[in-house]
CSV table of C-alpha atoms in Angstrom, one decimal:
chain,number,residue,atom,x,y,z
A,82,UNK,CA,96.8,117.8,55.8
A,83,UNK,CA,100.5,116.9,55.3
A,84,UNK,CA,101.4,120.1,57.3
A,85,UNK,CA,99.3,118.9,60.2
A,86,UNK,CA,101.0,115.5,60.2
A,87,UNK,CA,104.5,117.1,60.3
A,88,UNK,CA,103.4,119.2,63.3
A,89,UNK,CA,102.2,116.2,65.1
A,90,UNK,CA,105.4,114.2,64.5
A,91,UNK,CA,107.5,117.3,65.6
A,92,UNK,CA,105.4,117.6,68.8
A,93,UNK,CA,105.5,113.8,69.5
A,94,UNK,CA,109.4,113.9,68.9
A,95,UNK,CA,110.0,116.6,71.4
A,96,UNK,CA,107.3,115.4,74.0
A,97,UNK,CA,108.5,114.1,77.4
A,98,UNK,CA,108.9,110.4,76.9
A,99,UNK,CA,107.3,110.7,73.5
A,100,UNK,CA,107.6,107.9,71.0
A,101,UNK,CA,109.5,108.1,67.7
A,102,UNK,CA,109.7,105.6,64.7
A,103,UNK,CA,112.5,103.0,64.6
A,104,UNK,CA,113.6,104.9,61.3
A,105,UNK,CA,114.0,108.1,63.3
A,106,UNK,CA,115.9,106.4,66.2
A,107,UNK,CA,118.4,104.8,63.9
A,108,UNK,CA,118.7,108.2,61.9
A,109,UNK,CA,119.7,109.8,65.2
A,110,UNK,CA,122.2,106.9,66.0
A,111,UNK,CA,123.9,107.4,62.5
A,112,UNK,CA,123.9,111.2,62.7
A,113,UNK,CA,125.9,111.2,66.0
A,114,UNK,CA,128.3,108.7,64.6
A,115,UNK,CA,128.8,110.9,61.4
A,116,UNK,CA,129.4,113.9,63.6
A,117,UNK,CA,131.9,112.2,65.7
A,118,UNK,CA,133.8,110.8,62.5
A,119,UNK,CA,133.6,114.3,60.7
A,120,UNK,CA,135.3,116.0,63.8
A,121,UNK,CA,137.8,113.5,64.1
A,122,UNK,CA,138.7,113.7,60.5
A,123,UNK,CA,138.9,117.3,60.7
A,124,UNK,CA,141.3,117.4,63.5
A,125,UNK,CA,143.5,114.8,62.1
A,126,UNK,CA,143.5,115.1,58.3
A,127,UNK,CA,143.6,118.9,59.0
A,128,UNK,CA,146.7,118.4,61.0
A,129,UNK,CA,145.0,120.5,63.9
A,130,UNK,CA,146.5,117.8,66.1
A,131,UNK,CA,149.7,116.0,65.5
A,132,UNK,CA,148.9,112.4,64.1
A,133,UNK,CA,151.3,111.1,66.5
A,134,UNK,CA,148.7,111.8,69.1
A,135,UNK,CA,145.7,111.6,67.0
A,136,UNK,CA,145.9,109.1,64.1
A,137,UNK,CA,143.4,109.5,61.2
A,138,UNK,CA,140.4,107.2,60.9
A,139,UNK,CA,142.0,105.2,58.0
A,140,UNK,CA,145.2,104.7,60.3
A,141,UNK,CA,143.0,103.1,62.9
A,142,UNK,CA,140.9,101.1,60.5
A,143,UNK,CA,144.1,99.7,59.0
A,144,UNK,CA,145.6,98.9,62.4
A,145,UNK,CA,142.3,97.3,63.4
A,146,UNK,CA,142.5,95.1,60.3
A,147,UNK,CA,146.2,94.0,61.2
A,148,UNK,CA,145.1,93.3,64.9
A,149,UNK,CA,142.2,91.1,63.7
A,150,UNK,CA,144.7,88.8,61.9
A,151,UNK,CA,147.2,88.7,65.0
A,152,UNK,CA,146.6,85.9,67.2
A,153,UNK,CA,148.1,87.6,70.2
A,154,UNK,CA,145.1,90.2,69.8
A,155,UNK,CA,142.6,87.4,70.1
A,156,UNK,CA,144.4,86.0,73.2
A,157,UNK,CA,144.2,89.5,74.7
A,158,UNK,CA,140.4,89.5,73.9
A,159,UNK,CA,139.7,86.2,75.5
A,160,UNK,CA,141.8,86.9,78.7
A,161,UNK,CA,140.1,90.1,79.1
A,162,UNK,CA,136.7,88.5,78.7
A,163,UNK,CA,137.5,85.8,81.1
A,164,UNK,CA,138.7,88.7,83.7
A,165,UNK,CA,135.5,90.7,83.3
A,166,UNK,CA,133.2,87.8,83.3
A,167,UNK,CA,134.8,86.3,86.4
A,168,UNK,CA,134.7,89.7,88.4
A,169,UNK,CA,131.1,90.3,87.3
A,170,UNK,CA,129.9,86.8,88.0
A,171,UNK,CA,131.7,86.8,91.5
A,172,UNK,CA,130.0,89.9,92.3
A,173,UNK,CA,126.6,88.5,91.3
A,174,UNK,CA,127.0,85.3,93.2
A,175,UNK,CA,127.6,87.4,96.5
A,176,UNK,CA,125.9,90.7,95.8
A,177,UNK,CA,122.5,89.4,94.6
A,178,UNK,CA,121.6,87.4,97.6
A,179,UNK,CA,122.9,90.0,100.1
A,180,UNK,CA,121.1,92.8,98.2
A,181,UNK,CA,117.7,90.7,98.2
A,182,UNK,CA,118.4,90.2,102.0
A,183,UNK,CA,118.9,93.9,102.7
A,184,UNK,CA,115.9,94.9,100.6
A,185,UNK,CA,113.7,92.2,102.4
A,186,UNK,CA,114.8,92.7,106.1
A,187,UNK,CA,115.3,95.8,108.1
A,188,UNK,CA,117.8,94.1,110.3
A,189,UNK,CA,119.8,93.0,107.4
A,190,UNK,CA,119.7,96.6,105.9
A,191,UNK,CA,121.1,97.8,109.1
A,192,UNK,CA,124.1,95.6,109.1
A,193,UNK,CA,124.9,95.5,105.3
A,194,UNK,CA,124.0,98.8,103.9
A,195,UNK,CA,125.9,101.5,105.9
A,196,UNK,CA,129.3,99.9,105.6
A,197,UNK,CA,128.6,99.3,101.9
A,198,UNK,CA,127.5,102.9,101.5
A,199,UNK,CA,130.8,103.9,102.9
A,200,UNK,CA,133.1,101.5,101.1
A,201,UNK,CA,131.6,102.1,97.6
A,202,UNK,CA,133.0,105.6,97.5
A,203,UNK,CA,136.5,104.0,97.8
A,204,UNK,CA,138.1,103.7,94.3
A,205,UNK,CA,139.0,100.3,93.3
A,206,UNK,CA,142.4,101.2,92.4
A,207,UNK,CA,143.0,102.3,96.1
A,208,UNK,CA,142.7,98.5,96.9
A,209,UNK,CA,145.3,97.3,94.4
A,210,UNK,CA,148.2,97.3,96.7
A,211,UNK,CA,146.2,95.2,99.3
A,212,UNK,CA,144.8,92.9,96.6
A,213,UNK,CA,148.6,92.2,95.5
A,214,UNK,CA,149.4,91.3,99.1
A,215,UNK,CA,146.5,89.1,99.7
A,216,UNK,CA,146.0,87.6,96.2
A,217,UNK,CA,149.4,87.9,94.6
A,218,UNK,CA,149.7,89.1,91.0
A,219,UNK,CA,148.0,86.2,89.3
A,220,UNK,CA,144.6,86.1,87.4
A,221,UNK,CA,142.8,86.0,90.7
A,222,UNK,CA,144.0,89.4,91.7
A,223,UNK,CA,142.8,90.9,88.4
A,224,UNK,CA,139.3,89.3,88.9
A,225,UNK,CA,139.2,90.8,92.4
A,226,UNK,CA,139.8,94.2,91.2
A,227,UNK,CA,136.8,94.0,88.9
A,228,UNK,CA,134.8,92.4,91.6
A,229,UNK,CA,135.4,95.1,94.1
A,230,UNK,CA,134.5,97.7,91.3
A,231,UNK,CA,131.1,95.9,90.8
A,232,UNK,CA,130.0,94.4,94.3
A,233,UNK,CA,129.1,97.3,96.4
A,234,UNK,CA,127.1,99.1,93.8
A,235,UNK,CA,125.4,95.9,92.8
A,236,UNK,CA,124.4,95.0,96.2
A,237,UNK,CA,122.9,98.6,96.9
A,238,UNK,CA,121.3,98.4,93.5
A,239,UNK,CA,119.7,95.0,94.2
A,240,UNK,CA,118.5,96.2,97.6
A,241,UNK,CA,116.7,99.1,96.1
A,242,UNK,CA,115.2,96.9,93.4
A,243,UNK,CA,113.9,94.6,96.2
A,244,UNK,CA,112.5,97.5,98.1
A,245,UNK,CA,110.6,98.7,95.1
A,246,UNK,CA,108.4,95.7,94.9
A,247,UNK,CA,105.1,96.8,96.0
A,248,UNK,CA,104.2,96.2,99.6
A,249,UNK,CA,100.5,95.5,98.6
A,250,UNK,CA,101.5,92.6,96.5
A,251,UNK,CA,103.4,91.1,99.4
A,252,UNK,CA,100.4,91.6,101.8
A,253,UNK,CA,98.0,90.1,99.3
A,254,UNK,CA,100.1,86.9,99.0
A,255,UNK,CA,99.9,86.7,102.9
A,256,UNK,CA,96.1,87.2,102.7
A,257,UNK,CA,95.9,84.3,100.2
A,258,UNK,CA,97.7,82.1,102.8
A,259,UNK,CA,101.3,82.2,101.6
A,260,UNK,CA,103.9,81.4,103.9
A,261,UNK,CA,107.1,83.8,104.5
A,262,UNK,CA,109.3,81.8,102.3
A,263,UNK,CA,106.8,81.1,99.7
A,264,UNK,CA,106.2,85.0,99.6
A,265,UNK,CA,109.9,85.6,98.9
A,266,UNK,CA,110.2,82.6,96.3
A,267,UNK,CA,106.9,82.9,94.5
A,268,UNK,CA,106.4,86.7,94.7
A,269,UNK,CA,109.2,88.9,95.6
A,270,UNK,CA,111.8,87.4,93.6
A,271,UNK,CA,109.9,87.2,90.4
A,272,UNK,CA,108.5,90.7,90.9
A,273,UNK,CA,112.1,92.2,91.0
A,274,UNK,CA,113.6,90.3,88.3
A,275,UNK,CA,112.8,92.8,85.5
A,276,UNK,CA,114.6,95.6,87.5
A,277,UNK,CA,117.3,93.3,88.4
A,278,UNK,CA,118.0,92.6,84.7
A,279,UNK,CA,118.5,96.3,84.2
A,280,UNK,CA,120.7,96.5,87.3
A,281,UNK,CA,122.9,93.8,85.9
A,282,UNK,CA,123.1,95.5,82.5
A,283,UNK,CA,124.3,98.7,84.2
A,284,UNK,CA,127.0,96.7,86.4
A,285,UNK,CA,128.4,94.7,83.5
A,286,UNK,CA,129.1,98.0,81.9
A,287,UNK,CA,131.0,99.1,85.0
A,288,UNK,CA,133.0,96.0,84.9
A,289,UNK,CA,134.3,96.6,81.4
A,290,UNK,CA,135.3,100.1,82.6
A,291,UNK,CA,137.3,98.6,85.4
A,292,UNK,CA,139.2,96.3,83.0
A,293,UNK,CA,142.2,98.6,82.3
A,294,UNK,CA,142.6,99.3,86.0
A,295,UNK,CA,142.6,95.5,86.7
A,296,UNK,CA,145.2,95.0,84.2
A,297,UNK,CA,147.6,97.3,85.9
A,298,UNK,CA,148.2,94.6,88.2
A,299,UNK,CA,151.3,93.1,86.9
A,300,UNK,CA,149.6,92.1,83.7
A,301,UNK,CA,151.2,90.7,80.7
A,302,UNK,CA,148.1,90.1,78.6
A,303,UNK,CA,144.7,91.5,78.0
A,304,UNK,CA,143.2,94.5,76.2
A,305,UNK,CA,144.1,96.8,78.9
A,306,UNK,CA,147.7,95.7,79.0
A,307,UNK,CA,148.0,96.1,75.2
A,308,UNK,CA,146.7,99.8,75.6
A,309,UNK,CA,149.2,100.6,78.2
A,310,UNK,CA,152.0,98.9,76.3
A,311,UNK,CA,151.1,100.9,73.0
A,312,UNK,CA,151.1,104.1,75.2
A,313,UNK,CA,154.8,103.6,76.1
A,314,UNK,CA,155.7,103.6,72.6
A,315,UNK,CA,153.1,106.3,71.5
A,316,UNK,CA,151.3,103.7,69.1
A,317,UNK,CA,148.1,105.8,69.4
A,318,UNK,CA,146.5,104.0,66.4
A,319,UNK,CA,146.9,100.7,68.7
A,320,UNK,CA,145.5,102.6,71.6
A,321,UNK,CA,142.5,103.5,69.7
A,322,UNK,CA,142.1,99.9,68.5
A,323,UNK,CA,142.2,98.8,72.1
A,324,UNK,CA,139.8,101.2,73.4
A,325,UNK,CA,137.2,100.5,70.3
A,326,UNK,CA,137.7,96.7,71.1
A,327,UNK,CA,136.6,97.4,74.6
A,328,UNK,CA,134.0,99.5,73.5
A,329,UNK,CA,132.5,96.8,71.1
A,330,UNK,CA,132.7,94.1,73.6
A,331,UNK,CA,130.8,96.2,76.2
A,332,UNK,CA,128.1,97.1,73.6
A,333,UNK,CA,127.8,93.3,72.7
A,334,UNK,CA,127.3,92.5,76.3
A,335,UNK,CA,124.9,95.4,76.9
A,336,UNK,CA,122.8,94.4,73.9
A,337,UNK,CA,122.7,90.8,75.1
A,338,UNK,CA,121.2,92.1,78.3
A,339,UNK,CA,118.8,94.4,76.5
A,340,UNK,CA,117.6,91.3,74.4
A,341,UNK,CA,117.3,89.1,77.3
A,342,UNK,CA,115.0,91.9,79.2
A,343,UNK,CA,112.9,92.1,75.9
A,344,UNK,CA,112.7,88.5,75.5
A,345,UNK,CA,111.9,87.5,79.1
A,346,UNK,CA,109.8,90.5,80.1
A,347,UNK,CA,108.0,91.5,76.8
A,348,UNK,CA,105.1,93.0,78.6
A,349,UNK,CA,107.4,95.8,80.0
A,350,UNK,CA,109.0,98.7,78.3
A,351,UNK,CA,112.6,99.2,77.9
A,352,UNK,CA,115.5,96.9,77.1
A,353,UNK,CA,116.2,98.6,73.5
């Protein structure tokens, strides 16, 4: 009997989209973290890589503790949150309505999607010289870099989310007497919200990845700036602290969106 239960668990674990217990899920998370730390320890403590280039885990941990007590570190954290949040919110304010418009009307798709498809393949870094000319070197320039990194992808993904709403659902609304604007407001937008939440969760991740690029624009503060400053003096433990801090902030925002998805749309799977 025990053997049969084990076989069933194993077959479920390796089944396509098979469910596993929360304990097994968390065990996998702990295992991969342990493997990474083990490999890192072997390379650094074993002097396989010079510690100037790869600090040991305890060096990074000590430096992290030092930085947590440093007011400048917290200033860098808050200014980076402001820049990422500003660029992301600006992309949402413009990209979401345009994406819904492009996903709803074919004429809007013809106008908006082709140029967006073209521009989205241009790296945001290529626009930095133009941004410095247009917006100077202040905070607005850094927010614009993150905005450009997010906006075009967001608009296209929102358009896809809108198009994925069942056409039968919309036609049923018309049959029941709804007007065009009522269909958009009461049916289309509520139906796309779960997918939109997942899209925003992905885009906020991209916003964090553009932070270091944004803080190349004549920055004197921010986590990206602190990483670049540490790189000049080969302070690799500080580089690791900056990278880990950005990763933790990104993870926090990701988990926030995942919680909101689960909280607002409990009848749907996902949002772990």
